[in-house]
Every structure is written in C-alpha cells, then in structure tokens.
Amino acid sequence: MARNKEALLLLIDVSPSMHNLLTEVERVCSMLIEKKLIYSKSDEVGVILFGTDETNNDLTKEVGGYEHIVVLQQIKVVDEDTIETLQKLPRGTSPGDFLDAIVVGMDMLIKKFGPTNKGKKRLCLLTSAQYRIKEPYEGTKEDQIDMISAQMNANGMKLECIIVRGKLTGDANRRIMDENDLLLNRFSKKSCAKTIYVESPTSLLGAIRTRNISPVTIFRGDLELSPRMKIKVWVYKKTSEERFPRLKKYSDKAPPTDRFATHEVKVDYEYRRVDDPSKVVPPEQRIKGYRYGPQVIPISSAEWDAVKFKPERSVKLLGFTDSSNILRHYYMRDVNIFIAEPGNTRAILAVSALARAMQDMNKVAILRCVWRHGQGNVVVGVLTPNVSHRDNIPDSFYFNVLPFAEDIREFQFPSFKYLPSSCQPNAQQQKAADSLVKMLDLGSPGKEVLQPDLTPNPILERFYCFLELKSKQPDATVPLLDNTLKLITEPDPELLSQNKSFIDEFSKQFELMENIKIKKSSRRLWREKPSGSNEGEGAGDVSDAQAVESTKNESAVKVDKIGDLTPVQDFEAMMSRRDSTEWVNKAIKDMKNIIFDLVENSYEGDTYQKAVECLIAFRKGCILEQEPKQFNDFLRHLCKFCRKKDLSSFCEFLTSKQITLITKTEAVDSDATEEEARSFLVKIDHIRRSKVVGRLEATTSLPRASVLLLPIFSNSCAMDSRPHQDTSGSFFSSSSDKLQLYSYWQSSCSWRVRFALNLKRLPYEYKAVNLSKGEQFSPEFERLNPLHFVPVLVDGDLVVSDSFAILLYLEEKYPQNALLPVDAKCRAVNLQAASIVTSSMQPLHMLSVLKYIEEKVGPEERQSWAEYHIGKGFAALEKLLKDFAGRYATGDEICMADVFLAPQISVAVMRFKFDMSKFPTLCRIYEANKVLPAFQASLPERQPDASID
C-alpha cells in the first residue's frame, strides 16, 4: 500500500435499532466514497455489517463465534461499485455486537497489511450501541477493551466511534447504553480513537470524516520568549477553507472503452502584440513590470529578489496584552495550533505552564512569525491559550494572524443616537427584537445545534452527489438540496412554527413598506454642499470626514432655504435642524413652491423626474415629522392644479411612480384610509384617461364606451362585456368582487397573466381548467370563451379572454405598477415584443398544432417544427431588444415585454430543450426575471392544479 494512501473499514450496525437511520447512513457512506473518488482514488475501503441475520467472516470459520457479522466487501481500491453496495444495505433482525465487529475489522486489516502503513489504517464504527455486548470468556469487558486497544496501537490503527441515537423509542435501555458508552469512551483513553455522538442526519453527515487530510506542520522550531528562553514547538493548521476541486482541462478524444486513459492535455501559451496580433513576441522581448503612472517600470528577476524582504525563519514573542484588546473582527485567514514538540517533556511542561498562566491572567501573546526561510512576508498574530481538560491531551495555543494598517478597511457610519427619535426603535420594538433573538437561539444550555465539527458544507456535499450522478447520467441536471442539507441553510420549520407568535409580533412592530427608488443617490448629501446654504461660493465641497463630523454636531452647514440645484438635500437638511421649530414649516412651504414651479414650468415633461423626486422626499419628511395633512392636502391640490392646467401627462407620470396619500398606517394623524389612498391613484389615472378620451372623441365618431375599450378590441375580439348569470353553480359566479382567473398550470398564456397579476399585486381567485381532461369544452366554460382557450379573466360582470387582451385591460383598469412605459417609443417596443410571442411563436407550438403536425406529417417533425418557429421568434426578439435592454427587456424597470418573454423562454428550454446560447440578450433578461418573487409565484409547478396530471 502506498505511503499516503488510507485503508478504511466501515463497521455498520444494521440491527433493528438502526433501521430508521439506515437510509441516512447509506447516503453518508456513499458520499464518503464519492469524495474518495475525487481526492483519494487510490484509497482502499472495506465494509462489514453486524446485527445481520447471516454470518460470513473469516474469524467465524477459523475460531468460531463472531456470529451475525457479514463482510459485505473485502478491502479494495475504491470504485463506483462500492457506492452501489452501500446504497442497498440489508436490514438485520439480530442484536449488534460492536466489539465483535471491531475485532473482525482488525483481523482483516492485519491480514491485508500486517504491521506496515501505521497511522493509515482506520476503522469507522457506526452504531446506536443499544444492545448489550457478550461477556468475554476470560476477564472483564474492560480488560477486553484494553487488549484490543493494545493491538490497535501495535498495528498503527485508528478508531472512530460514531454513536447514532436520534430520537430514542421506549424500547431503548438507558442502563445498557450508558454501559456501552463507557466502554467506547475507554477506547479514546487507551488508543488512538475518538467517540462522537450524533442526534440528527445533519450531524451524521459532518461526523464521518469523508475526506481524511493528514496534518502537516508549517513550522517546527523554537518559540523564542527571549534570546535565552526558547520552547520547542510544532505548528499545524487547525482550520482551512475547503474549496471546490479545480476544474481542469481534459481531452474527450480517448477511446470510451479505455477506463485507464488519463485524458490529460498539454497547454502552451503564445504571446502576441496588441497592435499587430499576427506577430508573436519572443521570450527575450518580454518583460515583467509595474505600472507607475502612465509608464511601465520593468523589474528583472534579480531586482525582484533583491527588493524582497527575506527574514530568517523564526517565531518570536513581542509581548503580552489583555485579551479584550484584540477584537474578534481583526482575525484573518486560517487558524493555526501551536503544540509542544511531541515526546519533549520539558517543552510540554513549559507550554502548559505558559498557557495556564495566560488564561489565569486573561492575557494573549503577540508573535512575529516567519514560517520558512526566505519567506517573502512576515505575519504578526495573536496566541490564545487552549487549556485541555483531558489527561491524555496536553495544553496548546491557537494562533490567528492579525492585520497590518494596509489590511484594514474602515467603514464609518453615524451612530443611531444622532438620528431623530422617530428613526430609533421604541420599547415595544426593542422587546420584539429581543424575543426574536432568544427564540432563534441555536445554543441550548450546554449544547450547540450547528457545531462546526459536525456541520458539513451543503454546497460541497451537493457537488459530490452531482458528480457521482453525472458519471452515470451525462445529461443530468444539478439536483436541489435535499432535506438534510436544508436543515443547515434554512431555519427549522418546527422551531418557527412553535414560535410563530414572536415572529408575528416582530413583523407587526417592523412593518415592511415599499422603498421608492430615487435615481440621485442619497450619498450626495454627504458630498455636495447644499445649494441653499448660507456659505460663500468659494467654500468648496464638504469632505467625507467633515460630513461624518457634521453628523455628530447635527449639521456643520446651516441651510436656511431650498435652492434649485439640490432641493432634496436642502429639504432634508432643513427638516433635520433642531435649533428652531420654524425650520420644519419653512422647509415644507419652500418644497411646495419648488414642486409647483417644476410642474408648471416644465417643457414637454423635462422637469417631471425632478418634481417627483422632490415629492417623494416631501412625503418621507412629512411621515417622519408626523405632518401627513400637509402632504395630503398638497397632493390633492396639485392634482386639481394639473387638471385645470391640462397637465395630464404629469398625472400619468405620478401614477407610474405609485405616489399616493399618506395613510393612517404610515402616520397616525393622517385622515386618509388605505382604501382612499388606493382610489386616489385610480382617480389620478381617470383624469389622464378622460383627457385621452376627449382627444379621441374629437377625432372619431365612435361612442364614448367604444373609445375606452378600443385598445382591447384592437388586439382581441374575444371580450364579452355582457353580464353572466350563474345557473349551474360551477365555473363562474358574478357575485365575487375578487378577480377570477381561469387557468391551466402548463399553459404559457395563463402563466404570463399570473406573472402580470403578481407584478401588479392584484389578488385573484385561481380557477383550474384541466385541458388534458377536456374541461375547456364543457358548456359552462364555453359560455366564458367559445374558443375553448385559457386564460379567461372575470372582473365582476366583465369577462375577458386572450392573454394580450387581459393584460391591456388590467393596464387600463388597474394602473398601479404599470407594465407599459410612458415613453412612446419604449411602449411600442414592448407591444411589438408581446406581439411576436403571441402571434409568431406560442400559437405555432401549442399542443393542438403539434398534434396536427404529428398526424399529418409524422412524429419526427414535431420537434423540428417547434424548434424552427421558436428560433425564428427568438432571433427577431434578440435583434429588437438588444439596443433597449437594461436589467430587463426594455430598461431597468420590468415591463410588458418581460411578462411575455420570460414564460416563453422557460417553456422553450424546459419543454423543448431549446438551446438559448445564440441569444445572450434574451438569456440575460430571463436570468433577471426568473429570480423575481412575482415570477417564482407564477411558476407552473407552484399552481394549485399542478399535481392533477
């Protein structure tokens, strides 16, 4: 066996007490083999089961006894067959004797390797230890443990005992378990063994050392306390971040039948000139250097070696300090452990004395370390005592690297105590926060739920499972986190359920509200001098340091009027002044005048954005200062002013930004209810639409009602505006005030409507229509849509079918969170993109069309037909949107094009396996859409009828 390779024997208890845990044991042991195939493919593994019905091992044949123990796999080099073996463990019916299993395992290791490879032979015992072990023929059980430990030490074997208990049943005998625990812990005292108790699948996953990393010293030498006082120490890494295995380049040209092909490739680099890529730069013309201003300073290898600081290899004490002086957030990099030189009694005593003295005095040591000769850098770190409580483990130190001045990043924030009282938590809020923290405490008395030693990295664990899955299924997708790993990444549902009252109270005290985005960063308040300040023109900008200092003194710049340049910043500065109560009233009065001037003096809406920013700041200030009446009266007066001055375009802009009255939930002194605030937005939109209707009536002879519905009828003739009577009691009732959506979970047309309703935050009742069962042809549904298609939207006594018509209707009736932008060009692009999806793509790959192609042409043409029309549509959309796309399809705000595009892409990829690599713009748009909560909630698999088929 090679020097660095490990031999591992898994001793697995399959007796009745383990039956409810064996599924997790199978998964964890399989994962162990998966990691070995990645990191240690030459390691050898064997499997022994005990508590089985049968008996099959060498010791039984040679000396008798050792019953109900089966050697499931002899010790051999790891391969995929081992994983399959571990995934199908039998369930035994006999009590498991772990001591006999350990002896059988030792016998196998001795016969296989003899006394060689010490320290590389490991026994891993997984048991519940709930059954009494047999009495020995001679001596006591403790004597037997001592004899086995002596043999393990002589042959260089290690033992890991993982006691898996979980939730104990009434059949468990506590006295027997305590006796077995004492015997297993005796191994830890007499041999190189350790015992771990696990109670959950998560801790079991972390308990088995699936990757055995041999410790390697980074330093062996003297810890210099003074020139004449030195202690021999060894330094190991205690923790080191486990990273993903490096993704290497391999060739796929090796014959698939050659299992031993290395697939290795050789990579050569070629350097070419930027100005003339056809010319190769030879090695003698290449230099290394640093940019220094506009020039490159060449540095030769000799100069680089000369400039490096090359201190001698050493670890020196600089002094001691109180542990409270070294803050936890200063710790850098990994943790190292200092131990006394093994076997050196004087060094062990010196380290122990020093560690205990530092602990008693609450001190830590500061060290200067150079781990190896010629090391290019010096580290300074803190040495913390680690006093052992076990007789067979000596005292040691933990070492953490500390930062230099260049390593520290300063982030300065104003203290809460300088904010107004309205921005600080009150007594009820503080109490709710305290209760939430106590409720989610992971550390019950004397026990930590997520112990680092027993908590695996869920992303790495999923990666190992995926690699094993992909080795068998090349087209497999990355699996979701399983339930065990979710316990690490997600809160415990049972814990949340038990403490729901605390969570509800916290939510109530800290109600979430929409944060309206302001394009101009509020950080300008710190960097710009307020335009309304009374300082001279040449005073210059206020620096960051001055701004922070000014916060502590309430304000270093006294603003006494709101200027035209930075009105928002001036308003905020005036509202925060506390040297007189008159400043709030003056700030409100000045801001009203500013907003009126911006709206009235606008040329084709050029100042609307700035007016809205001022209005948002004005609203926020009135909420903070409990002046809701000032804002509400002003907003009502502003709307009347716009109507009188024929400024409906500003009303439309105001509606798109969702600015409405301050309600009682935002400010207790408000006279506006939630319903009044919602109706106010509709009222503003009605002003805008009445102006549009008036203009249309002036140029057409259509009746008024026809004008209002003109955009809908121009896109779909499937709207039925007649009131419906519910005679059958199914499908439709006109008595409900809530919107009703007749939908099928797999319908992409229904999907886009669900997406839009979620974006507009419109509650609706989901009415499932099972297309696969033909429910669309029922008489009840035919009354809603004679074409027998979904979706259908019912709003009171109005029925609208066809997704495009529905979305246009929603946009008119419910203007909040508008999906069509104000800009005419951008609006046209959105409608064009929606039209491409609804007319040139989705109808051509719907189920009825594909069935027709299959019947008339052949089943082999079904996929190619769909791919052709999907590709043609995506090519047009890619060309259309590439110059308009931002984060979303037509900018940084989600619009109607996104609503049509995202479901279409998802269907193309998931249902038709369409390759989207040729359409980078569409891919980027889809990635932005699919993480939205509104999109996630509209997913087909999350609909009530998703489990029907």
Tab-separated table of N, CA and C in Angstrom, residues 278-363:
chain	number	residue	atom	x	y	z
A	278	SER	N	-0.732	39.436	-35.463
A	278	SER	CA	-0.102	38.402	-36.282
A	278	SER	C	1.350	38.144	-35.876
A	279	LYS	N	1.945	39.061	-35.082
A	279	LYS	CA	3.340	38.925	-34.697
A	279	LYS	C	3.460	38.371	-33.285
A	280	VAL	N	4.265	37.298	-33.150
A	280	VAL	CA	4.495	36.656	-31.855
A	280	VAL	C	5.644	37.361	-31.150
A	281	VAL	N	5.502	37.601	-29.839
A	281	VAL	CA	6.561	38.241	-29.054
A	281	VAL	C	7.455	37.144	-28.480
A	282	PRO	N	8.730	37.071	-28.878
A	282	PRO	CA	9.623	36.013	-28.358
A	282	PRO	C	9.954	36.250	-26.886
A	283	PRO	N	10.414	35.228	-26.182
A	283	PRO	CA	10.694	35.356	-24.739
A	283	PRO	C	11.670	36.470	-24.392
A	284	GLU	N	12.698	36.675	-25.241
A	284	GLU	CA	13.699	37.678	-24.908
A	284	GLU	C	13.173	39.103	-25.000
A	285	GLN	N	12.009	39.301	-25.639
A	285	GLN	CA	11.433	40.642	-25.750
A	285	GLN	C	10.320	40.907	-24.731
A	286	ARG	N	10.083	39.957	-23.860
A	286	ARG	CA	9.048	40.117	-22.859
A	286	ARG	C	9.662	40.632	-21.562
A	287	ILE	N	8.940	41.485	-20.866
A	287	ILE	CA	9.402	41.993	-19.578
A	287	ILE	C	8.272	41.883	-18.564
A	288	LYS	N	8.646	41.882	-17.310
A	288	LYS	CA	7.685	41.976	-16.222
A	288	LYS	C	7.890	43.324	-15.547
A	289	GLY	N	6.817	43.930	-15.114
A	289	GLY	CA	6.958	45.241	-14.501
A	289	GLY	C	5.686	45.694	-13.830
A	290	TYR	N	5.695	46.931	-13.360
A	290	TYR	CA	4.552	47.538	-12.701
A	290	TYR	C	4.219	48.846	-13.401
A	291	ARG	N	2.946	49.156	-13.439
A	291	ARG	CA	2.540	50.459	-13.959
A	291	ARG	C	2.783	51.514	-12.891
A	292	TYR	N	3.421	52.597	-13.262
A	292	TYR	CA	3.708	53.706	-12.361
A	292	TYR	C	3.309	54.960	-13.101
A	293	GLY	N	2.051	55.392	-12.862
A	293	GLY	CA	1.524	56.478	-13.667
A	293	GLY	C	1.293	55.982	-15.081
A	294	PRO	N	1.675	56.732	-16.096
A	294	PRO	CA	1.433	56.317	-17.473
A	294	PRO	C	2.468	55.322	-18.004
A	295	GLN	N	3.574	55.117	-17.272
A	295	GLN	CA	4.643	54.268	-17.784
A	295	GLN	C	4.696	52.917	-17.075
A	296	VAL	N	5.364	51.960	-17.698
A	296	VAL	CA	5.603	50.638	-17.123
A	296	VAL	C	7.059	50.566	-16.680
A	297	ILE	N	7.273	50.274	-15.397
A	297	ILE	CA	8.628	50.162	-14.853
A	297	ILE	C	9.043	48.697	-14.889
A	298	PRO	N	10.020	48.319	-15.731
A	298	PRO	CA	10.429	46.908	-15.795
A	298	PRO	C	11.205	46.510	-14.539
A	299	ILE	N	10.930	45.309	-14.041
A	299	ILE	CA	11.612	44.749	-12.875
A	299	ILE	C	12.169	43.392	-13.270
A	300	SER	N	13.499	43.257	-13.225
A	300	SER	CA	14.117	41.976	-13.568
A	300	SER	C	13.989	41.003	-12.408
A	301	SER	N	14.250	39.722	-12.673
A	301	SER	CA	14.166	38.702	-11.625
A	301	SER	C	15.162	38.982	-10.510
A	302	ALA	N	16.374	39.428	-10.873
A	302	ALA	CA	17.395	39.721	-9.864
A	302	ALA	C	16.964	40.894	-8.983
A	303	GLU	N	16.376	41.927	-9.626
A	303	GLU	CA	15.904	43.074	-8.851
A	303	GLU	C	14.743	42.690	-7.932
A	304	TRP	N	13.902	41.819	-8.444
A	304	TRP	CA	12.765	41.393	-7.636
A	304	TRP	C	13.232	40.624	-6.401
A	305	ASP	N	14.223	39.743	-6.572
A	305	ASP	CA	14.782	39.006	-5.435
A	305	ASP	C	15.454	39.953	-4.448
A	306	ALA	N	16.121	40.988	-4.970
A	306	ALA	CA	16.840	41.915	-4.093
A	306	ALA	C	15.882	42.790	-3.279
A	307	VAL	N	14.755	43.150	-3.868
A	307	VAL	CA	13.826	44.043	-3.180
A	307	VAL	C	12.991	43.311	-2.137
A	308	LYS	N	12.903	41.997	-2.256
A	308	LYS	CA	12.112	41.226	-1.296
A	308	LYS	C	12.749	41.247	0.080
A	309	PHE	N	11.881	41.295	1.095
A	309	PHE	CA	12.338	41.209	2.482
A	309	PHE	C	12.488	39.725	2.828
A	310	LYS	N	13.691	39.295	3.168
A	310	LYS	CA	13.938	37.878	3.429
A	310	LYS	C	14.395	37.682	4.869
A	311	PRO	N	13.465	37.668	5.797
A	311	PRO	CA	13.854	37.482	7.196
A	311	PRO	C	14.197	36.024	7.473
A	312	GLU	N	14.873	35.811	8.590
A	312	GLU	CA	15.213	34.449	8.974
A	312	GLU	C	13.977	33.750	9.537
A	313	ARG	N	13.982	32.448	9.360
A	313	ARG	CA	12.877	31.623	9.854
A	313	ARG	C	12.859	31.671	11.377
A	314	SER	N	11.727	32.130	11.944
A	314	SER	CA	11.658	32.244	13.401
A	314	SER	C	10.245	32.553	13.844
A	315	VAL	N	9.960	32.255	15.126
A	315	VAL	CA	8.711	32.640	15.779
A	315	VAL	C	9.104	33.318	17.081
A	316	LYS	N	8.864	34.628	17.179
A	316	LYS	CA	9.355	35.395	18.323
A	316	LYS	C	8.197	36.076	19.056
A	317	LEU	N	8.297	36.078	20.374
A	317	LEU	CA	7.320	36.757	21.213
A	317	LEU	C	7.617	38.252	21.241
A	318	LEU	N	6.594	39.066	20.934
A	318	LEU	CA	6.740	40.513	21.010
A	318	LEU	C	6.241	41.060	22.345
A	319	GLY	N	5.305	40.348	22.984
A	319	GLY	CA	4.804	40.793	24.278
A	319	GLY	C	3.430	40.224	24.552
A	320	PHE	N	2.860	40.623	25.705
A	320	PHE	CA	1.529	40.167	26.112
A	320	PHE	C	0.581	41.369	26.215
A	321	THR	N	-0.711	41.087	26.070
A	321	THR	CA	-1.717	42.131	26.225
A	321	THR	C	-3.008	41.498	26.716
A	322	ASP	N	-3.916	42.332	27.247
A	322	ASP	CA	-5.214	41.810	27.679
A	322	ASP	C	-5.978	41.265	26.476
A	323	SER	N	-6.678	40.159	26.673
A	323	SER	CA	-7.426	39.542	25.577
A	323	SER	C	-8.509	40.484	25.040
A	324	SER	N	-9.010	41.395	25.884
A	324	SER	CA	-10.051	42.325	25.446
A	324	SER	C	-9.529	43.343	24.436
A	325	ASN	N	-8.204	43.485	24.341
A	325	ASN	CA	-7.625	44.446	23.392
A	325	ASN	C	-7.611	43.918	21.960
A	326	ILE	N	-7.715	42.608	21.801
A	326	ILE	CA	-7.686	42.009	20.459
A	326	ILE	C	-9.117	41.635	20.092
A	327	LEU	N	-9.745	42.431	19.238
A	327	LEU	CA	-11.140	42.210	18.868
A	327	LEU	C	-11.259	41.080	17.846
A	328	ARG	N	-12.357	40.386	17.948
A	328	ARG	CA	-12.557	39.200	17.098
A	328	ARG	C	-12.547	39.544	15.613
A	329	HIS	N	-13.039	40.712	15.240
A	329	HIS	CA	-13.116	41.033	13.815
A	329	HIS	C	-11.762	41.350	13.194
A	330	TYR	N	-10.692	41.366	14.002
A	330	TYR	CA	-9.356	41.564	13.457
A	330	TYR	C	-8.717	40.255	12.986
A	331	TYR	N	-9.296	39.098	13.365
A	331	TYR	CA	-8.692	37.817	12.984
A	331	TYR	C	-8.736	37.649	11.468
A	332	MET	N	-7.621	37.175	10.902
A	332	MET	CA	-7.514	36.996	9.459
A	332	MET	C	-7.126	35.554	9.134
A	333	ARG	N	-7.470	35.136	7.939
A	333	ARG	CA	-7.028	33.859	7.365
A	333	ARG	C	-7.455	32.671	8.221
A	334	ASP	N	-6.623	31.616	8.174
A	334	ASP	CA	-6.944	30.370	8.852
A	334	ASP	C	-6.427	30.386	10.293
A	335	VAL	N	-6.843	29.367	11.038
A	335	VAL	CA	-6.409	29.220	12.427
A	335	VAL	C	-5.310	28.158	12.494
A	336	ASN	N	-4.230	28.472	13.214
A	336	ASN	CA	-3.145	27.506	13.439
A	336	ASN	C	-3.151	27.074	14.902
A	337	ILE	N	-2.558	25.917	15.159
A	337	ILE	CA	-2.450	25.432	16.535
A	337	ILE	C	-0.985	25.174	16.860
A	338	PHE	N	-0.527	25.718	17.990
A	338	PHE	CA	0.827	25.515	18.499
A	338	PHE	C	0.772	24.390	19.531
A	339	ILE	N	1.590	23.351	19.345
A	339	ILE	CA	1.710	22.301	20.356
A	339	ILE	C	3.177	22.143	20.723
A	340	ALA	N	3.414	21.619	21.923
A	340	ALA	CA	4.789	21.327	22.312
A	340	ALA	C	5.326	20.187	21.459
A	341	GLU	N	6.644	20.175	21.227
A	341	GLU	CA	7.267	19.121	20.437
A	341	GLU	C	6.896	17.762	21.038
A	342	PRO	N	6.278	16.850	20.250
A	342	PRO	CA	5.866	15.555	20.786
A	342	PRO	C	7.035	14.785	21.401
A	343	GLY	N	6.800	14.236	22.593
A	343	GLY	CA	7.835	13.470	23.282
A	343	GLY	C	8.807	14.305	24.091
A	344	ASN	N	8.761	15.625	23.969
A	344	ASN	CA	9.666	16.512	24.694
A	344	ASN	C	8.962	16.968	25.977
A	345	THR	N	9.288	16.285	27.075
A	345	THR	CA	8.585	16.541	28.347
A	345	THR	C	8.768	17.970	28.823
A	346	ARG	N	9.981	18.488	28.711
A	346	ARG	CA	10.245	19.847	29.177
A	346	ARG	C	9.445	20.877	28.365
A	347	ALA	N	9.354	20.640	27.048
A	347	ALA	CA	8.576	21.554	26.197
A	347	ALA	C	7.088	21.486	26.549
A	348	ILE	N	6.590	20.260	26.827
A	348	ILE	CA	5.182	20.100	27.187
A	348	ILE	C	4.877	20.841	28.478
A	349	LEU	N	5.767	20.728	29.470
A	349	LEU	CA	5.574	21.414	30.742
A	349	LEU	C	5.626	22.930	30.571
A	350	ALA	N	6.556	23.414	29.739
A	350	ALA	CA	6.704	24.855	29.527
A	350	ALA	C	5.464	25.438	28.836
A	351	VAL	N	4.975	24.743	27.802
A	351	VAL	CA	3.776	25.213	27.100
A	351	VAL	C	2.575	25.224	28.037
A	352	SER	N	2.440	24.161	28.845
A	352	SER	CA	1.320	24.072	29.768
A	352	SER	C	1.365	25.193	30.807
A	353	ALA	N	2.542	25.436	31.361
A	353	ALA	CA	2.678	26.486	32.375
A	353	ALA	C	2.352	27.858	31.794
A	354	LEU	N	2.866	28.123	30.591
A	354	LEU	CA	2.624	29.412	29.941
A	354	LEU	C	1.144	29.590	29.599
A	355	ALA	N	0.501	28.540	29.061
A	355	ALA	CA	-0.912	28.623	28.674
A	355	ALA	C	-1.800	28.862	29.888
A	356	ARG	N	-1.526	28.143	30.993
A	356	ARG	CA	-2.362	28.291	32.182
A	356	ARG	C	-2.157	29.660	32.849
A	357	ALA	N	-0.918	30.156	32.808
A	357	ALA	CA	-0.670	31.484	33.375
A	357	ALA	C	-1.396	32.559	32.574
A	358	MET	N	-1.375	32.445	31.237
A	358	MET	CA	-2.071	33.414	30.387
A	358	MET	C	-3.587	33.350	30.591
A	359	GLN	N	-4.111	32.136	30.764
A	359	GLN	CA	-5.556	32.012	30.991
A	359	GLN	C	-5.962	32.623	32.333
A	360	ASP	N	-5.151	32.375	33.384
A	360	ASP	CA	-5.473	32.918	34.708
A	360	ASP	C	-5.444	34.443	34.706
A	361	MET	N	-4.520	35.010	33.924
A	361	MET	CA	-4.370	36.465	33.896
A	361	MET	C	-5.173	37.121	32.765
A	362	ASN	N	-5.906	36.281	31.992
A	362	ASN	CA	-6.715	36.789	30.883
A	362	ASN	C	-5.862	37.563	29.873
A	363	LYS	N	-4.724	36.956	29.516
A	363	LYS	CA	-3.780	37.578	28.591
A	363	LYS	C	-3.668	36.771	27.302
